[in-house]
Structure formats: C-alpha cells, structure tokens
Coordinates of N, CA and C in Angstrom, one line a residue:
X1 N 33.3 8.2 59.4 CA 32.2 7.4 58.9 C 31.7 8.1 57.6
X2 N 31.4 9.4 57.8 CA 30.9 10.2 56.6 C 31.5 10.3 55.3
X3 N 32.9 9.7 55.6 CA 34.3 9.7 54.9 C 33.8 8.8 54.1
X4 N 34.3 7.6 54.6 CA 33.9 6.5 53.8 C 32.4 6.2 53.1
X5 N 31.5 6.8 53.5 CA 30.2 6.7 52.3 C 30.5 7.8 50.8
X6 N 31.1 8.8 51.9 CA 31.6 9.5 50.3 C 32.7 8.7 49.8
X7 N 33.9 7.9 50.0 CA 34.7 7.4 49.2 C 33.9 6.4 48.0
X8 N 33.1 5.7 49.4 CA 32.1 4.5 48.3 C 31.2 5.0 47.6
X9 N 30.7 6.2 47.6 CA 29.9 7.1 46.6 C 30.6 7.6 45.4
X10 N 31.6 7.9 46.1 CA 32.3 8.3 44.0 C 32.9 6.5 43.5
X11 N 33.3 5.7 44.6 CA 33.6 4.7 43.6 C 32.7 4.4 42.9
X12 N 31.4 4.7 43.4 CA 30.0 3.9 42.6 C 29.8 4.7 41.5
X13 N 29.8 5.7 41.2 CA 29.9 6.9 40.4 C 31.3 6.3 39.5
X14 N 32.5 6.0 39.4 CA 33.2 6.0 38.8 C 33.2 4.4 38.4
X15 N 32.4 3.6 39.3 CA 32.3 2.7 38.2 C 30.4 2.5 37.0
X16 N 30.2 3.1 37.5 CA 29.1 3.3 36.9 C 29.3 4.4 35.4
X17 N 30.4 5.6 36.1 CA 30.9 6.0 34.6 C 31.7 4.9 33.4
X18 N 32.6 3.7 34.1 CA 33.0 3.0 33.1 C 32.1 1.8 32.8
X19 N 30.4 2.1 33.3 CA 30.0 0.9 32.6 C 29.3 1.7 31.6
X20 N 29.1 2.7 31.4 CA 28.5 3.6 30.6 C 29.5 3.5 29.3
X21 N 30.8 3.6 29.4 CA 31.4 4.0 28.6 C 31.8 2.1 27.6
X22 N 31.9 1.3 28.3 CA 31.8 0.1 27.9 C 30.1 0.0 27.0
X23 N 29.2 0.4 27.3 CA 28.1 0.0 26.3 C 28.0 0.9 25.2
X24 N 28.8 2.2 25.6 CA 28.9 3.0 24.6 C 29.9 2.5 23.8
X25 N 30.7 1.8 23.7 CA 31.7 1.2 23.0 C 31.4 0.1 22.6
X26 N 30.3 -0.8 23.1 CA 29.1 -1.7 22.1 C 28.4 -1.1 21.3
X27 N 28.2 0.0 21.7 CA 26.8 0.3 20.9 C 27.9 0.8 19.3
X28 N 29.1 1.6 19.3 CA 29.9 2.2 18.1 C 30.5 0.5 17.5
X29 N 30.5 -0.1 17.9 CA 31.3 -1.2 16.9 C 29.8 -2.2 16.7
X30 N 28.7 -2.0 17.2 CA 27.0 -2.5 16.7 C 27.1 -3.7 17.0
X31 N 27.6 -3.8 18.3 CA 27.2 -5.2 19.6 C 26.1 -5.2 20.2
X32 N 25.2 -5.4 19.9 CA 24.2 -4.8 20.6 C 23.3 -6.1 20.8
X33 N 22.9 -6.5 22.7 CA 22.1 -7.9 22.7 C 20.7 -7.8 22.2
X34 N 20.4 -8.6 21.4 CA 19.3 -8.8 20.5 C 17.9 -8.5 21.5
X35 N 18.3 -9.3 22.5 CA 17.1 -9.6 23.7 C 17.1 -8.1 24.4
X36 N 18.0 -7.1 24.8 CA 17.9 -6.3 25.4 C 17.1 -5.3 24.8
X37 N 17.8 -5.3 23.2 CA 17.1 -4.2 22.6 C 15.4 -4.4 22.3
X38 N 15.1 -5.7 22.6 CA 13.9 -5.9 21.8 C 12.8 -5.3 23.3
X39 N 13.7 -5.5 24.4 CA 12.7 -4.9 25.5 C 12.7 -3.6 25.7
X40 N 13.9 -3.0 25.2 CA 13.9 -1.3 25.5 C 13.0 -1.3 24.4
X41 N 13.4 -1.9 23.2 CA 12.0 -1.1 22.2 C 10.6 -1.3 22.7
X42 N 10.3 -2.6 23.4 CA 9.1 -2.8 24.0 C 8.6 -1.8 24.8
X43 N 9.7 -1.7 26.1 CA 9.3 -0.5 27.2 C 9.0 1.1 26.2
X44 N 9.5 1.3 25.1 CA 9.8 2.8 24.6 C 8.4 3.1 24.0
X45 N 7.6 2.3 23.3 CA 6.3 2.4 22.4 C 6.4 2.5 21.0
X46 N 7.3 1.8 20.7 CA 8.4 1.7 19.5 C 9.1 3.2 19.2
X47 N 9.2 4.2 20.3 CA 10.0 5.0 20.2 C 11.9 4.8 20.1
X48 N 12.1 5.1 18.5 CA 13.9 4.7 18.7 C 14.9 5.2 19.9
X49 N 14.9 6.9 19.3 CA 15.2 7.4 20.5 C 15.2 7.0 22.2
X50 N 13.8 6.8 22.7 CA 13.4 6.3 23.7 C 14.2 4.4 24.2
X51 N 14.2 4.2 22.8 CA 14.7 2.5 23.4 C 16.2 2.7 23.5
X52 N 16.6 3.2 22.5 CA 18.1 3.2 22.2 C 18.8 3.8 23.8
X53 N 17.8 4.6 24.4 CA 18.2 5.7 25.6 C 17.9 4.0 26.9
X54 N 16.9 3.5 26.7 CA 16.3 2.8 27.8 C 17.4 1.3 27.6
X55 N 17.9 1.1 26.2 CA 18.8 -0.2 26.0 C 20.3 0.4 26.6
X56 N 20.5 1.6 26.5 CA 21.9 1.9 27.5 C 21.7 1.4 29.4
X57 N 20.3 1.6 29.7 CA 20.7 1.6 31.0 C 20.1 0.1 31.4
X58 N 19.5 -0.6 30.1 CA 19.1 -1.8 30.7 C 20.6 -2.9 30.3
X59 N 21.6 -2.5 29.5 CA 22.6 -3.1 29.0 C 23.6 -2.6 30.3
X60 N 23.7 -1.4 31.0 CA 24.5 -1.1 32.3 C 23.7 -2.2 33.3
X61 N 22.4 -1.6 33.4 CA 21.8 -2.7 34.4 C 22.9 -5.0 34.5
X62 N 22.7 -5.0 32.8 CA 23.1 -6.5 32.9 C 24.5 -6.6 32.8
X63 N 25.4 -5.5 32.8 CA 27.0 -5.5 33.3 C 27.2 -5.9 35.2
X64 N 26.1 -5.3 35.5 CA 26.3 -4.7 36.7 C 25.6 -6.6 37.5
X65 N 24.7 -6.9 37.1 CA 24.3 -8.2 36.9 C 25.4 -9.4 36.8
X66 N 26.0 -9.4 35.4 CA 27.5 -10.4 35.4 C 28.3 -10.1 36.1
X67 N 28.8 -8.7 36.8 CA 29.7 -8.9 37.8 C 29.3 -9.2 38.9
X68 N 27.9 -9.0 39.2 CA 27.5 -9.8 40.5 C 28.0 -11.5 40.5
X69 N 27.0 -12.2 39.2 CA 27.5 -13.8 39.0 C 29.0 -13.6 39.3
X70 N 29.7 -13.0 38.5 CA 31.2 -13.1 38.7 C 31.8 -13.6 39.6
X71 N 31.1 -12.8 40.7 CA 31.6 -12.4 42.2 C 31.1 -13.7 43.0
X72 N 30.3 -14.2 42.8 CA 29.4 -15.2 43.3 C 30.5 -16.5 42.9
X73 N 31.1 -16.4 41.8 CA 31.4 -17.9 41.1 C 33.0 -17.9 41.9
X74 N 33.3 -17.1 41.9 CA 34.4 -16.6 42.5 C 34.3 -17.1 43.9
X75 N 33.4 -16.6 44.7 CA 33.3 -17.2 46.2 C 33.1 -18.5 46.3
X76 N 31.9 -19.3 45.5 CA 32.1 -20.4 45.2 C 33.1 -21.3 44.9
X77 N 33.7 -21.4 43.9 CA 35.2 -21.8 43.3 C 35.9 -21.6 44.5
X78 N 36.4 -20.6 45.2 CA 37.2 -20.5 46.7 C 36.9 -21.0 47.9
X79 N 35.6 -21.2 47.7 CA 34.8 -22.2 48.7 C 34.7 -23.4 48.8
X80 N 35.3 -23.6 47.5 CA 35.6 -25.3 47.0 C 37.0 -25.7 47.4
X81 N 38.1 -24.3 47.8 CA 39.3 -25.1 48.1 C 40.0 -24.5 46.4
X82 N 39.2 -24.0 45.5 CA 40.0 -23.5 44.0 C 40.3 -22.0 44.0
X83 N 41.2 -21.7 43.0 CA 40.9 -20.6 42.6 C 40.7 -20.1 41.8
X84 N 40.5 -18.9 41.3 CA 39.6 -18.4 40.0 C 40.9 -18.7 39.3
X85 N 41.9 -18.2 39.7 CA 43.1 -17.8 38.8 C 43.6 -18.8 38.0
X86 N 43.6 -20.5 39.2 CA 43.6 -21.5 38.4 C 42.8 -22.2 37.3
X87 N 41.3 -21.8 37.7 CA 40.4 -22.0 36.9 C 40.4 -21.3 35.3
X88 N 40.8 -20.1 35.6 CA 41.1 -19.1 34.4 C 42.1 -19.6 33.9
X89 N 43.4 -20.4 34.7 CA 44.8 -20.6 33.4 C 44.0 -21.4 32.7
X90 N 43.5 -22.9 33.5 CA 43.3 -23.8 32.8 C 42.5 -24.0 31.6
X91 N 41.6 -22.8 31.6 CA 40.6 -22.8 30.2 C 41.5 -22.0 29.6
X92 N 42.0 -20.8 29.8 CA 43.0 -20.2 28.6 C 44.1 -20.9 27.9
X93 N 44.7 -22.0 28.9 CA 44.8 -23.0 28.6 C 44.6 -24.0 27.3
X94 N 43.7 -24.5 27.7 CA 42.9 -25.5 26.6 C 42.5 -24.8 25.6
X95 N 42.0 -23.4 25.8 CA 41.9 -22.8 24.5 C 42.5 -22.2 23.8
X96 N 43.8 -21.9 23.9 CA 45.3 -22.3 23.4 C 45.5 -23.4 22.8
X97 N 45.3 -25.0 23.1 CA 45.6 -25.7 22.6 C 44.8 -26.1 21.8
X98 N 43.7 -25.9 21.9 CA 42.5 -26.4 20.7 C 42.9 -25.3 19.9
X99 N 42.7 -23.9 20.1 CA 42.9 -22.8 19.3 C 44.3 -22.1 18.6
X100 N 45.6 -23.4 17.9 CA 46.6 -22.5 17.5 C 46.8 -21.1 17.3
X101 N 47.6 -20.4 17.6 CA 47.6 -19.2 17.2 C 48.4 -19.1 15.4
X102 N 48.0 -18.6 14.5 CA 48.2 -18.6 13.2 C 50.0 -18.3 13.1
X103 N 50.5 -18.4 12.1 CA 52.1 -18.1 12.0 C 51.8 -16.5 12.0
X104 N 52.5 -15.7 12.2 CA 53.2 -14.5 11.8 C 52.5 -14.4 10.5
X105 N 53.1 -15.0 9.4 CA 52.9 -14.8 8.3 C 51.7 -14.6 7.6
X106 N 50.7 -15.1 8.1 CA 49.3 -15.2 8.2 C 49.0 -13.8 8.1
X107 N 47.8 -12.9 7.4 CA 47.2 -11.8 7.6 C 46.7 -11.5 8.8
X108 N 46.7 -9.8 9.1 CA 46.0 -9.7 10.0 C 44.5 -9.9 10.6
X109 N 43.7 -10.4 9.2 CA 42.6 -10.7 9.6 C 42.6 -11.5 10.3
X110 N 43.2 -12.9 10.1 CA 43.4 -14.3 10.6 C 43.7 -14.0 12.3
X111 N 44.5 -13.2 12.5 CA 45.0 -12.9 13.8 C 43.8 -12.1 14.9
X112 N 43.1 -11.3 13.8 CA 42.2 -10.8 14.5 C 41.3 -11.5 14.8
X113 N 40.7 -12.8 13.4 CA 39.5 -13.6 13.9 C 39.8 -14.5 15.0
X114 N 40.9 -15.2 15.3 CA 41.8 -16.0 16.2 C 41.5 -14.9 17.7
X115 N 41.8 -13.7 18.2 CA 41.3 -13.2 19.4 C 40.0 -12.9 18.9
X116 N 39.4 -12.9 18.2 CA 38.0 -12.8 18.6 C 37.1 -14.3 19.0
X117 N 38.0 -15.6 18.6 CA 37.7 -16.6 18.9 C 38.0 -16.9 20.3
X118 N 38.7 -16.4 20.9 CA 39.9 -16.6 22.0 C 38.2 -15.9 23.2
X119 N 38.3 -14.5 22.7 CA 37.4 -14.2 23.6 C 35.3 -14.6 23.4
X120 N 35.8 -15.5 22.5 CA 34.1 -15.9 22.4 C 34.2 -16.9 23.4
X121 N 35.6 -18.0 23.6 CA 35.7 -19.2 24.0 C 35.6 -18.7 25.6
X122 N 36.2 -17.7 26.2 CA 36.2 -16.9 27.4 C 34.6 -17.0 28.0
X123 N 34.4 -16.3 26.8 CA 32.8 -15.6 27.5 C 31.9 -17.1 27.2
X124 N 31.9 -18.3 26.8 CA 31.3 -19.1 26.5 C 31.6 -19.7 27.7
X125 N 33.1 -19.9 28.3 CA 33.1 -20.5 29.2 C 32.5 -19.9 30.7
X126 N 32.7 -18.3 30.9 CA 31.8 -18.1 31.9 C 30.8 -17.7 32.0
X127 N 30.2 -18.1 31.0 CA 28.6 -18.1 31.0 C 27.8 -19.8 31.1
X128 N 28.9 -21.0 30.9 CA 28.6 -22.2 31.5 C 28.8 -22.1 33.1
X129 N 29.7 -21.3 33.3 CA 29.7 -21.2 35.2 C 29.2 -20.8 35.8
X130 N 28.6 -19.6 35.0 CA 27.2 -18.6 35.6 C 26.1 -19.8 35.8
X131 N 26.1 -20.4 34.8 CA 25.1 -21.0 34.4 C 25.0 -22.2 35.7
X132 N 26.0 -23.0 35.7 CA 26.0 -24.1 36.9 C 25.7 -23.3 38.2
X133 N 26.2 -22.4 38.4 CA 26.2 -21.5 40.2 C 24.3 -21.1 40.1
X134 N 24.2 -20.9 38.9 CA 22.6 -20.5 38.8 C 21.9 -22.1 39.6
X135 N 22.6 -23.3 38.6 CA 21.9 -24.2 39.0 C 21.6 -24.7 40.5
X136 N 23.3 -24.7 41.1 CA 23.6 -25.2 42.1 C 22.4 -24.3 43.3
X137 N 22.2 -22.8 43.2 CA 21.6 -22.0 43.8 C 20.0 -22.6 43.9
X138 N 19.7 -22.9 42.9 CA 18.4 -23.5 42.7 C 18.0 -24.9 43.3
X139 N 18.9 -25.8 43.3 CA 19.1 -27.1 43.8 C 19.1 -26.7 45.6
X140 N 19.9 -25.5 45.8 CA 19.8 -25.4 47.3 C 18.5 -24.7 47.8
X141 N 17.8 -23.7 47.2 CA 16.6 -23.2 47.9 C 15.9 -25.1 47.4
X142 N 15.8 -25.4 46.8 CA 14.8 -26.7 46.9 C 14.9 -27.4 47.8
X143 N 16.1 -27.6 48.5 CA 16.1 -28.3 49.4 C 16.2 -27.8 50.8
X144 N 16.1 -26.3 50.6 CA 16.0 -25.7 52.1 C 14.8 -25.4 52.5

C-alpha cells in the first residue's frame, strides 16, 4: 500500500514537472493569457518579479483545470455510447476540409500559418465542449 502512494507521488511530481515546463515554453515564445497575467499582477502589488513567479503557478493551476474538463468530456461523450477518438477524427476531419493544406510549393510560412490554424481550430473546438459539459453540469444541479 505504501508502494503505491509513493508510485502516485512521483507520478504527481512528474507530471507537475511537465506542466511547469509547458508554461515555461509559453512564457519563451510570449503566449501568455491576458486574464491570468492581469491577476498575478493583481495578487503581486504590481510587483513584476512577484506576478511573473505567481502567473507560472496560476497558468499550472489552469492546465491542471483543462485536463480535468478534458477528463470529464471524455466520460461524458463515453457515456453517450461515443468516443473521444471518434469525436476527434471527425473535427480533424472537417478541419482538413475547410482548411486545405497549401502545395509543397508554397513557403514555409504558409505551412506554418496553416498548423497554427489547424491547432487554433482544435483548441476552439474543445473549448466549445468544455463549454457545453460546463452547461449540461449546470442544467443538472438546477434540476436536482
């Protein structure tokens, strides 16, 4: 038994190091959510240092947040009889077909703006599903 608290103790630890390392890799390419930062600077006392330190762990905090929804949308959708996996071809899907991919010939910019479009269309779409499971959730305490 002691076993397994320590196994799930370093996984927590080892995923908590890769959410660290994902915001540090927003913060070097200057992704940074507008809203997050505006409350670390709030909580800091317009100290930079202090927000910039308090926007890493409130930006971990809202990773740790979407993979909860994640998890949730996931149970849901499976609970419906679907699966994520189908749900995921079908929008990567459509966004393939709305979204050609450019010839070869095309610059690399073009190719790079094309996956940066690919994954805006991603995150737009599951942040509409976050968004309904939020609703659906709400619709049911009202009625319980």
């Amino acid at each position: 038994m002691f076993q397994k608290f320590r196994i799930k103790a370093a996984i927590n630890r080892l995923i908590e190091e890769r959410l660290y390392g994902i915001v540090a890799g927003e913060i070097a390419k200057g992704d940074i959510r507008q809203g997050l930062w505006a409350k670390a600077f709030s909580q800091s006392s317009g100290d930079e240092q202090a927000a910039k330190s308090k926007y890493i762990e409130l930006r971990v905090d809202s990773l740790r947040d979407e993979s909860t929804l994640i998890h949730a949308l996931i149970e849901e959708f499976e609970g419906n009889g679907n699966t994520v996996e189908t749900e995921f071809e079908q929008t990567t899907e459509d966004i393939i077909l709305q979204n050609p991919e450019p010839s070869e010939v095309e610059e690399k910019s073009a190719k790079d703006e094309y996956q940066n479009k690919l994954a805006e269309e991603r995150e737009a779409h599951r942040k509409k599903l976050a968004f309904k499971l939020f609703q659906k959730e709400k619709r049911d305490r009202g009625t319980s």
